Amino acid sequence: MDLTTTYLGLKLRTPLVPSASPLSEDLDKIKKMEQAGASALVLYSLFEEEIEAVPPECRVGPTAYLEHIAEAKRSVAIPIIASLNCTTLGSWLSYARRIAEAGADALELNIYKIPTRTEVTGNTIENIYIDTVRSVRAATKIPLAVKLSPYFSSFANMAASLNATLRQRPRDWFYRARPS
């Protein structure tokens, strides 16, 4: 049976793509996932706020994450998709470029903006998402996936807005709702 599929423009032998999780922190587990049939892998997310909060105590710093991408690429034949969550546009751009340079085949933008100020409108938050995606797309050439929360006033409209933002390269984006 032919299970080949395309995800983010990457031709995959099966649709089995393990999502970001602690399993991807260990190279041996990455190899086992490939042996078990995974045809691509999304690495655990690099979180800017963890790095910025207490750098010596963060779970993983950017240098270690970039080295992990390169090691995973050398260890398996399947595409490696990095995952990134940042709080500032400058960091989105800097880390996304570095992740692409490290050899990631694609990048999942793990965008999660929690509005805490009452004067910030839903439209403002949605525009931040769109501007982030547009800016990262312009800064990198690797395919992008966009991981979104389901908490938009109109999820379908938000998805359409992101699609319009990336219309030049429509195969490069994908949205996935977080479990509620």
Coordinates of C-alpha atoms in Angstrom, one line a residue:
M1 CA 0.0 0.0 0.0
D2 CA 1.4 3.4 -1.0
L3 CA 1.1 5.8 2.0
T4 CA 3.4 8.6 0.5
T5 CA 2.2 12.1 1.2
T6 CA 3.5 15.6 1.0
Y7 CA 3.7 17.9 4.1
L8 CA 5.2 21.4 3.9
G9 CA 6.4 20.5 0.4
L10 CA 8.4 17.6 1.8
K11 CA 7.7 14.2 0.2
L12 CA 7.1 11.7 3.0
R13 CA 6.9 7.9 2.8
T14 CA 4.0 7.9 5.3
P15 CA 1.9 10.6 7.0
L16 CA 3.3 9.6 10.4
V17 CA 5.0 12.8 11.8
P18 CA 5.6 12.7 15.5
S19 CA 4.9 16.2 17.0
A20 CA 7.0 18.2 19.3
S21 CA 7.6 16.3 22.5
P22 CA 10.4 15.4 25.0
L23 CA 10.9 12.2 23.0
S24 CA 12.8 14.3 20.4
E25 CA 15.4 15.4 23.0
D26 CA 17.3 12.1 22.7
L27 CA 19.0 11.0 19.5
D28 CA 18.4 7.3 20.2
K29 CA 14.7 8.0 20.5
I30 CA 14.7 9.9 17.3
K31 CA 16.3 6.9 15.6
K32 CA 13.8 4.6 17.1
M33 CA 10.9 6.8 15.8
E34 CA 12.4 6.6 12.3
Q35 CA 12.7 2.8 12.6
A36 CA 9.1 2.6 13.8
G37 CA 7.9 4.4 10.7
A38 CA 8.1 8.1 11.3
S39 CA 8.7 9.8 8.0
A40 CA 9.6 13.2 9.5
L41 CA 9.9 14.6 13.1
V42 CA 9.0 17.8 14.8
L43 CA 11.6 18.6 17.5
Y44 CA 10.6 19.9 20.9
S45 CA 10.2 23.7 21.0
L46 CA 12.9 26.2 21.7
F47 CA 11.2 28.7 24.0
E48 CA 12.6 32.2 24.2
E49 CA 11.2 33.0 27.6
E50 CA 13.0 29.9 29.1
I51 CA 16.3 31.2 27.6
E52 CA 15.8 34.8 28.7
A53 CA 14.5 33.9 32.2
V54 CA 17.5 32.1 33.7
P55 CA 20.0 31.2 31.0
P56 CA 22.2 28.9 33.2
E57 CA 19.1 27.0 34.3
C58 CA 17.1 26.8 31.1
R59 CA 16.2 23.3 29.8
V60 CA 18.0 23.9 26.6
G61 CA 19.8 27.0 25.2
P62 CA 19.9 28.1 21.6
T63 CA 23.4 26.7 21.0
A64 CA 22.5 23.3 22.3
Y65 CA 19.2 23.3 20.2
L66 CA 21.1 24.2 17.0
E67 CA 23.6 21.5 17.7
H68 CA 20.8 19.0 18.3
I69 CA 19.3 19.9 14.9
A70 CA 22.6 19.2 13.2
E71 CA 23.1 16.0 15.1
A72 CA 19.6 14.8 14.3
K73 CA 20.1 15.6 10.6
R74 CA 23.4 13.5 10.6
S75 CA 21.7 10.6 12.5
V76 CA 18.5 10.0 10.5
A77 CA 17.4 10.2 6.9
I78 CA 14.0 11.7 7.7
P79 CA 13.3 15.5 7.6
I80 CA 13.8 17.3 10.8
I81 CA 11.3 20.1 11.6
A82 CA 12.4 22.5 14.3
S83 CA 9.8 24.2 16.6
L84 CA 10.2 27.8 17.9
N85 CA 8.3 29.9 20.3
C86 CA 9.4 33.5 20.9
T87 CA 8.0 36.6 22.5
T88 CA 9.6 39.4 20.4
L89 CA 9.8 39.8 16.6
G90 CA 13.6 40.3 16.7
S91 CA 14.0 36.9 18.4
W92 CA 11.6 35.2 16.0
L93 CA 13.8 36.4 13.1
S94 CA 17.1 35.7 14.8
Y95 CA 16.3 32.2 16.0
A96 CA 14.5 31.3 12.8
R97 CA 17.5 32.2 10.7
R98 CA 19.8 30.3 12.9
I99 CA 17.5 27.2 12.8
A100 CA 17.5 27.3 9.0
E101 CA 21.3 27.7 9.0
A102 CA 21.6 24.7 11.3
G103 CA 20.0 22.5 8.7
A104 CA 16.3 22.1 9.7
D105 CA 14.2 21.0 6.8
A106 CA 11.2 23.1 8.0
L107 CA 10.2 25.2 11.0
E108 CA 7.1 25.1 13.1
L109 CA 6.2 28.5 14.5
N110 CA 4.7 27.7 17.9
I111 CA 2.9 31.0 18.3
Y112 CA 1.0 31.5 21.5
K113 CA 0.2 35.1 22.5
I114 CA -1.9 35.4 25.7
P115 CA -3.5 38.8 25.9
T116 CA -3.4 40.1 29.4
R117 CA -4.2 43.8 28.9
T118 CA -7.8 44.7 28.4
E119 CA -7.1 47.5 25.9
V120 CA -5.5 45.0 23.5
T121 CA -8.1 43.9 20.9
G122 CA -8.5 40.6 19.2
N123 CA -7.7 42.2 15.9
T124 CA -4.4 43.5 17.4
I125 CA -3.4 40.0 18.5
E126 CA -4.3 38.5 15.1
N127 CA -2.2 41.1 13.4
I128 CA 0.7 40.2 15.6
Y129 CA 0.4 36.6 14.4
I130 CA 0.2 37.6 10.8
D131 CA 3.1 40.0 11.1
T132 CA 5.2 37.3 12.8
V133 CA 4.5 34.8 10.0
R134 CA 5.1 37.3 7.3
S135 CA 8.4 38.4 8.8
V136 CA 9.7 34.9 9.5
R137 CA 8.7 33.9 5.9
A138 CA 10.7 36.8 4.5
A139 CA 13.7 36.0 6.7
T140 CA 14.0 32.3 5.9
K141 CA 13.5 30.0 2.9
I142 CA 12.6 26.8 4.7
P143 CA 8.9 25.7 4.8
L144 CA 6.9 27.0 7.7
A145 CA 4.2 25.4 9.7
V146 CA 2.1 27.6 12.0
K147 CA 0.8 26.1 15.3
L148 CA -2.1 28.1 16.5
S149 CA -4.4 28.0 19.5
P150 CA -8.1 27.6 18.8
Y151 CA -8.9 30.8 20.7
F152 CA -9.7 33.2 17.9
S153 CA -13.0 34.9 17.4
S154 CA -13.1 33.3 14.0
F155 CA -10.6 30.6 13.5
A156 CA -11.5 30.1 9.9
N157 CA -10.9 33.8 9.2
M158 CA -7.5 33.6 10.9
A159 CA -6.5 30.6 8.8
A160 CA -7.6 32.4 5.7
S161 CA -5.7 35.5 6.7
L162 CA -2.5 33.5 7.2
N163 CA -3.1 31.8 3.9
A164 CA -3.4 35.2 2.2
T165 CA -0.2 36.2 4.0
L166 CA 1.7 33.3 2.5
R167 CA 0.0 33.1 -0.9
Q168 CA 3.3 33.3 -2.7
R169 CA 4.3 30.0 -1.2
P170 CA 1.0 28.3 -0.2
R171 CA 2.6 24.9 0.4
D172 CA 4.8 26.3 3.1
W173 CA 2.2 26.8 5.8
F174 CA -0.1 24.6 7.8
Y175 CA -2.0 25.3 10.9
R176 CA -2.8 22.9 13.7
A177 CA -5.1 23.8 16.5
R178 CA -3.9 23.1 20.0
P179 CA -6.1 20.7 22.0
S180 CA -8.6 22.7 24.1

